[in-house]
CSV table of C-alpha atoms in Angstrom, one decimal:
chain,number,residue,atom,x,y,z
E,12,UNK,CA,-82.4,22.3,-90.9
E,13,UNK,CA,-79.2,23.8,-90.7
E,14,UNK,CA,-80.3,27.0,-89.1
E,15,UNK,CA,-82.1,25.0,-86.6
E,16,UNK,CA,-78.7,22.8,-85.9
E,17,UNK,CA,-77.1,26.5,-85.4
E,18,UNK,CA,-79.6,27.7,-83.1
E,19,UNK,CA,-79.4,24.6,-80.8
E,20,UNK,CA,-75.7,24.6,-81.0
E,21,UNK,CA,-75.6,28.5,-79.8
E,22,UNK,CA,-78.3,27.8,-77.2
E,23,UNK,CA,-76.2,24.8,-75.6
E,24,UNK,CA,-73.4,27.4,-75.7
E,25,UNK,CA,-75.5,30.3,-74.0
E,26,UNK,CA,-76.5,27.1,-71.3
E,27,UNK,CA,-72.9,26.2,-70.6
E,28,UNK,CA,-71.5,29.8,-69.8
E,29,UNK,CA,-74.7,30.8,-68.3
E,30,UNK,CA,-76.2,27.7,-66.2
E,31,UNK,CA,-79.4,28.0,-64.4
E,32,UNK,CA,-80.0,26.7,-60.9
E,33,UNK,CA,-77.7,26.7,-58.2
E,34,UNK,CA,-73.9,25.4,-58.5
E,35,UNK,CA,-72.1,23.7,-55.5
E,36,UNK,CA,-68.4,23.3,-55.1
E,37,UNK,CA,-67.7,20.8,-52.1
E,38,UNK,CA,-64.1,20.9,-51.0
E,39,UNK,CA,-63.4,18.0,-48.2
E,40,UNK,CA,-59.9,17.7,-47.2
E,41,UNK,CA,-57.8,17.4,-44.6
E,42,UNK,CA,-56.7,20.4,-42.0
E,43,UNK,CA,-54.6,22.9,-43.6
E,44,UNK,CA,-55.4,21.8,-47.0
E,45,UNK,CA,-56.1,25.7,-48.2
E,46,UNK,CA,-60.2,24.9,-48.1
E,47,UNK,CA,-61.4,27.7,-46.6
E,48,UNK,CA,-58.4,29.8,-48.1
E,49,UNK,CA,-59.7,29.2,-51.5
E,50,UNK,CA,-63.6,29.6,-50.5
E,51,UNK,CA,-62.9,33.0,-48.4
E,52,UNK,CA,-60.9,34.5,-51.7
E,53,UNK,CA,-64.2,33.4,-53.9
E,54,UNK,CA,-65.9,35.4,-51.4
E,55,UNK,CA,-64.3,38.7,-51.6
E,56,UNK,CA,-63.8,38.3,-55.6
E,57,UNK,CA,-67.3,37.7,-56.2
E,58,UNK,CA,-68.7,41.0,-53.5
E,59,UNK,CA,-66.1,43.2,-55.3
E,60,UNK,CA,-66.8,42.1,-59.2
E,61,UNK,CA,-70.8,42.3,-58.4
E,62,UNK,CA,-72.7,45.2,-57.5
E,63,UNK,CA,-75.4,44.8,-54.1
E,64,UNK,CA,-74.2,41.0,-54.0
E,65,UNK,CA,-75.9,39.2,-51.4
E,66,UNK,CA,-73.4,37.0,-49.4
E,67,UNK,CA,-73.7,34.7,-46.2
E,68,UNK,CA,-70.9,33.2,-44.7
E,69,UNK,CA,-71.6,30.1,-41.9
E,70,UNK,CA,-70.0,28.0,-39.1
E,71,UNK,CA,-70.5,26.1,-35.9
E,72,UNK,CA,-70.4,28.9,-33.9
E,73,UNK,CA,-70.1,32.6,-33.5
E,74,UNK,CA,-66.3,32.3,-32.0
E,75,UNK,CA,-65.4,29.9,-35.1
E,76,UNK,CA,-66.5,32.4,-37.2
E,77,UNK,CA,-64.8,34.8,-36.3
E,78,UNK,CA,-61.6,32.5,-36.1
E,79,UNK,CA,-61.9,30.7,-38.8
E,80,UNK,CA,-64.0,32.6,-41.6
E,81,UNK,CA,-64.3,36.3,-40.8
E,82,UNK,CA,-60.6,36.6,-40.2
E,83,UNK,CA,-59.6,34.9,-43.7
E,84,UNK,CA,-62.5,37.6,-45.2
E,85,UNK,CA,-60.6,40.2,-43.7
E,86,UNK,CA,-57.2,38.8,-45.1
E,87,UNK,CA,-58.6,38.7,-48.6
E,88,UNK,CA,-59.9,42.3,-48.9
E,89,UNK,CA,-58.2,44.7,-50.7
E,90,UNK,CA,-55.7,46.9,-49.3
E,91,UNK,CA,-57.7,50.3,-49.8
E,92,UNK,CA,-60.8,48.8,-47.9
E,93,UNK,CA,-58.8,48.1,-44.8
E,94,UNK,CA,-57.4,51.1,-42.6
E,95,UNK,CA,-55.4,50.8,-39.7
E,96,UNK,CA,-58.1,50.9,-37.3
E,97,UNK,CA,-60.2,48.7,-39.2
E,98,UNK,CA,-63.1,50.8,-39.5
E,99,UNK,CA,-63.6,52.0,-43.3
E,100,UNK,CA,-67.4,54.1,-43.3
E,101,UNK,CA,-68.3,55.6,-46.3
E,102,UNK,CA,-71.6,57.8,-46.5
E,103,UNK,CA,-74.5,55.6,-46.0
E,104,UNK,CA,-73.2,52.3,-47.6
E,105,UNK,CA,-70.5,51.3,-46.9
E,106,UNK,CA,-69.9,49.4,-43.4
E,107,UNK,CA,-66.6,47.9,-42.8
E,108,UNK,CA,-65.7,47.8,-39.0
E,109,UNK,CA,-63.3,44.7,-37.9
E,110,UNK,CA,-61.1,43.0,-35.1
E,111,UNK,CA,-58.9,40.2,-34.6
E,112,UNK,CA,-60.8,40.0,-31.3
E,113,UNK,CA,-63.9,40.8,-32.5
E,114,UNK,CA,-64.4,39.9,-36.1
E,115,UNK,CA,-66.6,42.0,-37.9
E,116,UNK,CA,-69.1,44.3,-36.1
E,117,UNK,CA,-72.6,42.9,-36.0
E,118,UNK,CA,-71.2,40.1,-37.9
E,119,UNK,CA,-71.5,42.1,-40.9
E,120,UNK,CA,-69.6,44.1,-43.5
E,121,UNK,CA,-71.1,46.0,-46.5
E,122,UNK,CA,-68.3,47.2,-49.5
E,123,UNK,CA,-68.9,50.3,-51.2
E,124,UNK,CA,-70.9,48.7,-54.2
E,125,UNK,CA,-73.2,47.6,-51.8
E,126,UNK,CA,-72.1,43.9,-51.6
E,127,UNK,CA,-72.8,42.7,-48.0
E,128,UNK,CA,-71.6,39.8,-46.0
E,129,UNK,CA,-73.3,38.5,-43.5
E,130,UNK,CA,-71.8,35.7,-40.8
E,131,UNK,CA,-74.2,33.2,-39.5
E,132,UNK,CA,-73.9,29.9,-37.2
E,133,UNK,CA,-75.4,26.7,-37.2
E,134,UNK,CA,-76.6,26.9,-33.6
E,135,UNK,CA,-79.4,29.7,-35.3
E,136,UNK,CA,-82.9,28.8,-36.0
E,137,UNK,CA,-82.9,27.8,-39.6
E,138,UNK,CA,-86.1,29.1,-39.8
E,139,UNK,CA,-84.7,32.3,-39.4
E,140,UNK,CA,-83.1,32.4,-42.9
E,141,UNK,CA,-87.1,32.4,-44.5
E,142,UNK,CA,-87.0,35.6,-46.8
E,143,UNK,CA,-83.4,36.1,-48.2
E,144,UNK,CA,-82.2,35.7,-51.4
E,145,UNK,CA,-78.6,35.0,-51.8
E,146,UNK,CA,-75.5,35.5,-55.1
E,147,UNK,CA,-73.7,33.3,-52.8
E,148,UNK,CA,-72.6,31.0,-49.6
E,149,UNK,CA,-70.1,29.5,-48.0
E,150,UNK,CA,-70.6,26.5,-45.7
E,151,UNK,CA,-67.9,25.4,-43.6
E,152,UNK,CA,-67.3,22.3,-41.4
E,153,UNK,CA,-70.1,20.7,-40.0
E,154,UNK,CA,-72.8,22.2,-42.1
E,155,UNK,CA,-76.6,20.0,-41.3
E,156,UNK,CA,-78.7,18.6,-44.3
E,157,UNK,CA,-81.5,21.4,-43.0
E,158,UNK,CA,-79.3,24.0,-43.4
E,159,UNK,CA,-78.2,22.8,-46.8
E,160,UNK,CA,-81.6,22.8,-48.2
E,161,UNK,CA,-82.3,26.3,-46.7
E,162,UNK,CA,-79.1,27.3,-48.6
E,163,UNK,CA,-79.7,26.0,-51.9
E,164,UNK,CA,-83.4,27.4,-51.9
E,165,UNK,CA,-82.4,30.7,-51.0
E,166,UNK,CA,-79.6,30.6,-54.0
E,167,UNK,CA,-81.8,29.5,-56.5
E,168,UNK,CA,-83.2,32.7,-57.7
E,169,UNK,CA,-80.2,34.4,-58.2
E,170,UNK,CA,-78.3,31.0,-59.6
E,171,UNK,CA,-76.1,31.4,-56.8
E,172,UNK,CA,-72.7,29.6,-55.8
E,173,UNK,CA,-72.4,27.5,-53.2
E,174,UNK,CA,-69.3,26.8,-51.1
E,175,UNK,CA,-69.1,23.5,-49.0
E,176,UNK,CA,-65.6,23.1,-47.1
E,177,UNK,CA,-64.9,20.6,-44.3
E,178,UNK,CA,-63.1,17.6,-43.2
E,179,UNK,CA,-65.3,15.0,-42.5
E,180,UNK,CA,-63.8,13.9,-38.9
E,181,UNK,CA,-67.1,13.0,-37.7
E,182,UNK,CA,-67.1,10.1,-40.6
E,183,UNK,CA,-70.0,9.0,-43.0
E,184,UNK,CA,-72.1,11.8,-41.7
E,185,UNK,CA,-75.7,12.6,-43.3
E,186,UNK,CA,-74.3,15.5,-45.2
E,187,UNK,CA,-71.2,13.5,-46.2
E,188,UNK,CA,-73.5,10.8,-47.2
E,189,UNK,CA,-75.9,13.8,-49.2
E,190,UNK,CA,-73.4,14.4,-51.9
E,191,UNK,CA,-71.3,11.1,-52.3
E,192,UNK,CA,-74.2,8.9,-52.7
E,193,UNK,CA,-74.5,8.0,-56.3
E,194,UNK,CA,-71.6,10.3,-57.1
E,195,UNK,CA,-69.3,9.2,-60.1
E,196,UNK,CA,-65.8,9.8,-60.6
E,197,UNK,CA,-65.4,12.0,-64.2
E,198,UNK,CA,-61.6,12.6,-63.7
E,199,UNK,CA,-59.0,11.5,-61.1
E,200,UNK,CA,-54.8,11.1,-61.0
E,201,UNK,CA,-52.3,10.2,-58.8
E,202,UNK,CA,-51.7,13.3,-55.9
E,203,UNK,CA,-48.4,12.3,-54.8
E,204,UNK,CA,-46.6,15.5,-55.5
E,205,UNK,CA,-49.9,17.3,-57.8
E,206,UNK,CA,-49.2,16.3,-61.2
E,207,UNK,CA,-48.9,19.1,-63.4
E,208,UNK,CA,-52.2,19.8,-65.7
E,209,UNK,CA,-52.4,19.8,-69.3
E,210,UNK,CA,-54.4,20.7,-72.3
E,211,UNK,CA,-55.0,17.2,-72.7
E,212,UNK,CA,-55.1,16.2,-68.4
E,213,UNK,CA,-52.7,15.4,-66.2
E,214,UNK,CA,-49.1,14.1,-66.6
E,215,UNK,CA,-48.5,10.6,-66.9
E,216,UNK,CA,-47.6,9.1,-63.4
E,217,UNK,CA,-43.7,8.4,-65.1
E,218,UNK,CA,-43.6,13.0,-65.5
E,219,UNK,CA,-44.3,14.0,-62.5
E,220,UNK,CA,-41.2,13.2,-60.6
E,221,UNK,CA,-39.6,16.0,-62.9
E,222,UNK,CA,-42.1,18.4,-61.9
């Protein structure tokens, strides 16, 4: 019996670092809040630490993209990737061609491990996404329930991550309404000037004037 106690206890362990299916981290905020910031840095750390990675980055529209997704992409590469004409081509891999104008050529950009990032927009057929498997996406502002659901199945064979970023200006939308239905609050403190975390949780609200 005790061996058997062991082996469930070491299984729940392998479960917990290594979870199966795909995991969503929704960020909704308000403008300038570091949202995308945080999801374009995931981005970029996960294509570099994982060989032939399988990326999709989406928004509204091909300008937004390039405004508000590619650019931040570009910002959070690493300084030998990015040359002073922004073109990095290396044998017949790597693909790294970008503008502030322009974004990234073909909406695409492919690291010398073979990690590739491609920039979509909701305006596409979502029907168009049928065949790809994906490590990871990143969903920002205004993303539909249909696209959602085209996401999540084309993350779940690789137990991908997905990244969900926008502030919900247009209200109690159907996506809004998607993942706050039935949600319950497992840890929450007072924000007025980010109470400091703790091995134990937050600060007490009487701390964090000293912090």
């Amino acid at each position: 019996m005790l061996l058997l106690a062991q082996a469930a206890n070491a299984a729940q362990s392998l479960d917990s670092l290594n979870p199966i299916g795909v995991i969503e981290e929704w960020n909704l905020g308000g403008n300038r809040a570091s949202k995308s910031e945080r999801a374009a840095k995931r981005i970029v750390q996960l294509m570099i630490e994982r060989e032939n990675a399988r990326v999709w980055c989406l928004q509204s529209t091909e300008a937004s993209s390039i405004e508000n997704q590619q650019s931040l992409i570009w910002k959070y590469l690493p300084p030998e990737y990015k040359t002073e004409s922004g073109k990095l081509r290396q044998g017949t891999t790597t693909k790294i061609n970008y503008s502030v104008s322009g974004g990234f050529t073909e909406n695409k950009m492919v690291l010398p491990n073979g990690s590739v990032c491609v920039f979509k927009f909701y305006s596409m057929d979502v029907r168009s996404v049928e065949g790809a498997e994906l490590d990871c996406a990143w969903a920002d502002e205004l993303v539909t329930p249909d696209w959602l659901e085209a996401l999540r199945y084309r993350l779940l064979t690789r137990n991908g991550v997905l990244h969900v970023t926008f502030t919900p200006v247009a209200g109690y939308t159907p996506t809004v309404a998607s993942i706050l239905n039935g949600a319950v609050t497992t840890e929450q403190a007072e924000a007025e000037l980010l109470p400091k975390a703790t091995g134990d949780g937050y600060r007490s609200e009487e701390h964090t004037s000293e912090l």
